[in-house]
């Protein structure tokens, strides 16, 4: 994939910069093995660190952009119906205080699964319905201004 190719290229660029830094040869022409990549040759040790930092930030951006959702969402639990354990996925496009609660059919809070600050990304929380009666339950999320509720069924 293009993502894997980009990682290989970035890794090679980091290796070239590190090689120049290890060689400690800031003067002269770029070595032949870099070909057209002579721009990777640092002019000093500090320039080498700067180039490495820029490349590593690019790697960080590549990684996070793949896993950062574009909008808030709450997924249907899986499996559903469940007995007694199910997983709930939710997505946060930016860091947020998140509250996920389980309610019974009468609207009473059965369990608070999460009530804390979470970083942006895709998250999974597990709900264990051991000790609860079979039936319909609801789970809701509040994250920033986003609110959503979904139904799940516990079958014993």
PDB file of C-alpha atoms in Angstrom:
ATOM      1  CA  UNK A   1       0.000   0.000   0.000  1.00  0.00           C
ATOM      2  CA  UNK A   2       0.985   3.638  -0.320  1.00  0.00           C
ATOM      3  CA  UNK A   3       1.151   3.983   3.448  1.00  0.00           C
ATOM      4  CA  UNK A   4       3.680   1.112   3.717  1.00  0.00           C
ATOM      5  CA  UNK A   5       5.736   2.557   0.850  1.00  0.00           C
ATOM      6  CA  UNK A   6       5.770   5.944   2.574  1.00  0.00           C
ATOM      7  CA  UNK A   7       7.024   4.322   5.783  1.00  0.00           C
ATOM      8  CA  UNK A   8       9.843   2.552   3.896  1.00  0.00           C
ATOM      9  CA  UNK A   9      10.884   5.804   2.202  1.00  0.00           C
ATOM     10  CA  UNK A  10      10.787   7.710   5.486  1.00  0.00           C
ATOM     11  CA  UNK A  11      12.843   4.993   7.199  1.00  0.00           C
ATOM     12  CA  UNK A  12      15.459   5.171   4.416  1.00  0.00           C
ATOM     13  CA  UNK A  13      15.654   8.954   4.716  1.00  0.00           C
ATOM     14  CA  UNK A  14      16.189   8.677   8.472  1.00  0.00           C
ATOM     15  CA  UNK A  15      18.954   6.119   7.895  1.00  0.00           C
ATOM     16  CA  UNK A  16      20.720   8.411   5.407  1.00  0.00           C
ATOM     17  CA  UNK A  17      20.612  11.381   7.793  1.00  0.00           C
ATOM     18  CA  UNK A  18      21.863   9.203  10.678  1.00  0.00           C
ATOM     19  CA  UNK A  19      24.673   7.809   8.510  1.00  0.00           C
ATOM     20  CA  UNK A  20      25.898  11.318   7.705  1.00  0.00           C
ATOM     21  CA  UNK A  21      25.778  12.223  11.387  1.00  0.00           C
ATOM     22  CA  UNK A  22      27.766   9.120  12.359  1.00  0.00           C
ATOM     23  CA  UNK A  23      30.315   9.816   9.598  1.00  0.00           C
ATOM     24  CA  UNK A  24      30.711  13.301  11.074  1.00  0.00           C
ATOM     25  CA  UNK A  25      31.620  14.686   7.663  1.00  0.00           C
ATOM     26  CA  UNK A  26      29.781  17.991   7.276  1.00  0.00           C
ATOM     27  CA  UNK A  27      31.944  19.247   4.387  1.00  0.00           C
ATOM     28  CA  UNK A  28      32.363  18.103   0.798  1.00  0.00           C
ATOM     29  CA  UNK A  29      29.954  16.703  -1.761  1.00  0.00           C
ATOM     30  CA  UNK A  30      27.133  14.377  -0.828  1.00  0.00           C
ATOM     31  CA  UNK A  31      28.191  10.758  -0.985  1.00  0.00           C
ATOM     32  CA  UNK A  32      27.265   8.834  -4.113  1.00  0.00           C
ATOM     33  CA  UNK A  33      24.923   6.453  -2.309  1.00  0.00           C
ATOM     34  CA  UNK A  34      22.363   9.213  -1.742  1.00  0.00           C
ATOM     35  CA  UNK A  35      21.905   9.919  -5.427  1.00  0.00           C
ATOM     36  CA  UNK A  36      19.422  12.751  -5.793  1.00  0.00           C
ATOM     37  CA  UNK A  37      18.802  12.813  -2.043  1.00  0.00           C
ATOM     38  CA  UNK A  38      21.781  15.058  -1.311  1.00  0.00           C
ATOM     39  CA  UNK A  39      19.344  17.437   0.417  1.00  0.00           C
ATOM     40  CA  UNK A  40      19.271  14.917   3.287  1.00  0.00           C
ATOM     41  CA  UNK A  41      22.921  15.646   4.088  1.00  0.00           C
ATOM     42  CA  UNK A  42      23.001  17.790   7.246  1.00  0.00           C
ATOM     43  CA  UNK A  43      25.264  20.847   7.278  1.00  0.00           C
ATOM     44  CA  UNK A  44      26.035  20.289  10.975  1.00  0.00           C
ATOM     45  CA  UNK A  45      25.144  17.985  13.833  1.00  0.00           C
ATOM     46  CA  UNK A  46      22.397  20.389  14.935  1.00  0.00           C
ATOM     47  CA  UNK A  47      21.048  20.493  11.374  1.00  0.00           C
ATOM     48  CA  UNK A  48      21.072  16.665  11.436  1.00  0.00           C
ATOM     49  CA  UNK A  49      18.961  16.624  14.609  1.00  0.00           C
ATOM     50  CA  UNK A  50      16.613  19.160  13.030  1.00  0.00           C
ATOM     51  CA  UNK A  51      16.210  17.009   9.892  1.00  0.00           C
ATOM     52  CA  UNK A  52      15.579  13.878  11.999  1.00  0.00           C
ATOM     53  CA  UNK A  53      12.990  15.725  14.085  1.00  0.00           C
ATOM     54  CA  UNK A  54      11.152  16.942  10.966  1.00  0.00           C
ATOM     55  CA  UNK A  55      11.070  13.402   9.535  1.00  0.00           C
ATOM     56  CA  UNK A  56       9.875  11.903  12.827  1.00  0.00           C
ATOM     57  CA  UNK A  57       7.088  14.483  13.084  1.00  0.00           C
ATOM     58  CA  UNK A  58       6.056  13.478   9.579  1.00  0.00           C
ATOM     59  CA  UNK A  59       5.924   9.858  10.798  1.00  0.00           C
ATOM     60  CA  UNK A  60       3.798  10.899  13.781  1.00  0.00           C
ATOM     61  CA  UNK A  61       1.415  12.802  11.492  1.00  0.00           C
ATOM     62  CA  UNK A  62       1.148   9.790   9.151  1.00  0.00           C
ATOM     63  CA  UNK A  63       0.311   7.545  12.102  1.00  0.00           C
ATOM     64  CA  UNK A  64      -2.241   9.782  13.764  1.00  0.00           C
ATOM     65  CA  UNK A  65      -4.016  10.832  10.588  1.00  0.00           C
ATOM     66  CA  UNK A  66      -4.816   7.192   9.857  1.00  0.00           C
ATOM     67  CA  UNK A  67      -6.452   6.616  13.256  1.00  0.00           C
ATOM     68  CA  UNK A  68      -8.184   9.914  13.949  1.00  0.00           C
ATOM     69  CA  UNK A  69     -11.893   9.786  13.186  1.00  0.00           C
ATOM     70  CA  UNK A  70     -13.533  12.737  11.474  1.00  0.00           C
ATOM     71  CA  UNK A  71     -16.561  12.873  13.760  1.00  0.00           C
ATOM     72  CA  UNK A  72     -17.948  11.673  17.077  1.00  0.00           C
ATOM     73  CA  UNK A  73     -19.712   8.330  16.883  1.00  0.00           C
ATOM     74  CA  UNK A  74     -21.092   5.536  19.012  1.00  0.00           C
ATOM     75  CA  UNK A  75     -21.194   2.080  17.424  1.00  0.00           C
ATOM     76  CA  UNK A  76     -23.685  -0.701  18.023  1.00  0.00           C
ATOM     77  CA  UNK A  77     -22.388  -3.077  20.678  1.00  0.00           C
ATOM     78  CA  UNK A  78     -21.023  -6.436  19.554  1.00  0.00           C
ATOM     79  CA  UNK A  79     -22.186  -9.092  20.022  1.00  0.00           C
ATOM     80  CA  UNK A  80     -25.836  -8.127  20.355  1.00  0.00           C
ATOM     81  CA  UNK A  81     -27.694  -9.947  21.877  1.00  0.00           C
ATOM     82  CA  UNK A  82     -24.920 -10.798  24.344  1.00  0.00           C
ATOM     83  CA  UNK A  83     -24.289 -13.065  27.348  1.00  0.00           C
ATOM     84  CA  UNK A  84     -22.775 -11.704  29.533  1.00  0.00           C
ATOM     85  CA  UNK A  85     -20.004  -9.644  27.859  1.00  0.00           C
ATOM     86  CA  UNK A  86     -20.205  -7.180  24.967  1.00  0.00           C
ATOM     87  CA  UNK A  87     -17.944  -4.508  23.479  1.00  0.00           C
ATOM     88  CA  UNK A  88     -18.864  -0.922  22.623  1.00  0.00           C
ATOM     89  CA  UNK A  89     -16.758   1.179  20.229  1.00  0.00           C
ATOM     90  CA  UNK A  90     -16.802   4.961  20.111  1.00  0.00           C
ATOM     91  CA  UNK A  91     -14.863   7.556  18.137  1.00  0.00           C
ATOM     92  CA  UNK A  92     -13.544  10.931  19.231  1.00  0.00           C
ATOM     93  CA  UNK A  93     -12.192  13.400  16.644  1.00  0.00           C
ATOM     94  CA  UNK A  94     -10.527  15.388  19.439  1.00  0.00           C
ATOM     95  CA  UNK A  95      -9.701  14.836  23.128  1.00  0.00           C
ATOM     96  CA  UNK A  96     -12.888  14.959  25.204  1.00  0.00           C
ATOM     97  CA  UNK A  97     -14.437  14.215  28.557  1.00  0.00           C
ATOM     98  CA  UNK A  98     -16.427  11.043  27.916  1.00  0.00           C
ATOM     99  CA  UNK A  99     -19.274   9.521  29.858  1.00  0.00           C
ATOM    100  CA  UNK A 100     -20.772   6.163  28.872  1.00  0.00           C
ATOM    101  CA  UNK A 101     -23.598   4.832  31.009  1.00  0.00           C
ATOM    102  CA  UNK A 102     -25.799   1.735  30.914  1.00  0.00           C
ATOM    103  CA  UNK A 103     -29.521   2.114  31.701  1.00  0.00           C
ATOM    104  CA  UNK A 104     -32.289  -0.412  32.287  1.00  0.00           C
ATOM    105  CA  UNK A 105     -35.650  -0.296  30.480  1.00  0.00           C
ATOM    106  CA  UNK A 106     -37.000   2.119  33.135  1.00  0.00           C
ATOM    107  CA  UNK A 107     -34.136   4.568  32.594  1.00  0.00           C
ATOM    108  CA  UNK A 108     -32.320   3.801  35.833  1.00  0.00           C
ATOM    109  CA  UNK A 109     -28.506   3.920  35.664  1.00  0.00           C
ATOM    110  CA  UNK A 110     -27.206   0.357  35.941  1.00  0.00           C
ATOM    111  CA  UNK A 111     -23.497   1.054  35.466  1.00  0.00           C
ATOM    112  CA  UNK A 112     -21.129   3.884  34.569  1.00  0.00           C
ATOM    113  CA  UNK A 113     -18.590   2.398  32.137  1.00  0.00           C
ATOM    114  CA  UNK A 114     -16.536   5.537  31.542  1.00  0.00           C
ATOM    115  CA  UNK A 115     -16.503   8.959  33.123  1.00  0.00           C
ATOM    116  CA  UNK A 116     -13.133  10.431  32.265  1.00  0.00           C
ATOM    117  CA  UNK A 117     -11.059  12.395  29.792  1.00  0.00           C
ATOM    118  CA  UNK A 118     -10.056  10.387  26.684  1.00  0.00           C
ATOM    119  CA  UNK A 119      -7.698  11.207  23.836  1.00  0.00           C
ATOM    120  CA  UNK A 120      -8.851  11.474  20.231  1.00  0.00           C
ATOM    121  CA  UNK A 121      -9.151   8.189  18.350  1.00  0.00           C
ATOM    122  CA  UNK A 122     -11.200   5.012  18.246  1.00  0.00           C
ATOM    123  CA  UNK A 123     -11.862   3.432  21.633  1.00  0.00           C
ATOM    124  CA  UNK A 124     -13.412   0.198  22.887  1.00  0.00           C
ATOM    125  CA  UNK A 125     -15.022  -0.416  26.255  1.00  0.00           C
ATOM    126  CA  UNK A 126     -16.242  -3.784  27.554  1.00  0.00           C
ATOM    127  CA  UNK A 127     -19.511  -4.210  29.430  1.00  0.00           C
ATOM    128  CA  UNK A 128     -20.047  -7.240  31.650  1.00  0.00           C
ATOM    129  CA  UNK A 129     -23.715  -7.911  32.321  1.00  0.00           C
ATOM    130  CA  UNK A 130     -23.071 -10.627  34.943  1.00  0.00           C
ATOM    131  CA  UNK A 131     -25.603 -10.253  37.717  1.00  0.00           C
ATOM    132  CA  UNK A 132     -28.152  -8.421  35.572  1.00  0.00           C
ATOM    133  CA  UNK A 133     -31.470  -9.870  34.446  1.00  0.00           C
ATOM    134  CA  UNK A 134     -32.080 -10.750  30.807  1.00  0.00           C
ATOM    135  CA  UNK A 135     -33.716  -7.927  28.925  1.00  0.00           C
ATOM    136  CA  UNK A 136     -33.305  -4.708  26.980  1.00  0.00           C
ATOM    137  CA  UNK A 137     -30.731  -2.167  28.138  1.00  0.00           C
ATOM    138  CA  UNK A 138     -29.598   1.145  26.723  1.00  0.00           C
ATOM    139  CA  UNK A 139     -26.144   2.691  26.604  1.00  0.00           C
ATOM    140  CA  UNK A 140     -25.474   6.356  26.044  1.00  0.00           C
ATOM    141  CA  UNK A 141     -22.453   8.494  25.402  1.00  0.00           C
ATOM    142  CA  UNK A 142     -21.806  12.131  26.191  1.00  0.00           C
ATOM    143  CA  UNK A 143     -18.598  13.577  24.758  1.00  0.00           C
ATOM    144  CA  UNK A 144     -18.398  17.337  24.404  1.00  0.00           C
ATOM    145  CA  UNK A 145     -21.690  18.367  22.784  1.00  0.00           C
ATOM    146  CA  UNK A 146     -22.151  14.905  21.215  1.00  0.00           C
ATOM    147  CA  UNK A 147     -24.855  12.651  22.683  1.00  0.00           C
ATOM    148  CA  UNK A 148     -26.141   9.314  21.407  1.00  0.00           C
ATOM    149  CA  UNK A 149     -28.008   6.302  22.789  1.00  0.00           C
ATOM    150  CA  UNK A 150     -28.308   2.758  21.507  1.00  0.00           C
ATOM    151  CA  UNK A 151     -30.213  -0.358  22.549  1.00  0.00           C
ATOM    152  CA  UNK A 152     -28.711  -3.736  23.473  1.00  0.00           C
ATOM    153  CA  UNK A 153     -30.177  -7.051  24.582  1.00  0.00           C
ATOM    154  CA  UNK A 154     -28.824  -9.271  27.360  1.00  0.00           C
ATOM    155  CA  UNK A 155     -29.933 -12.907  26.943  1.00  0.00           C
ATOM    156  CA  UNK A 156     -29.026 -15.457  29.603  1.00  0.00           C
TER     157      UNK A 156
END
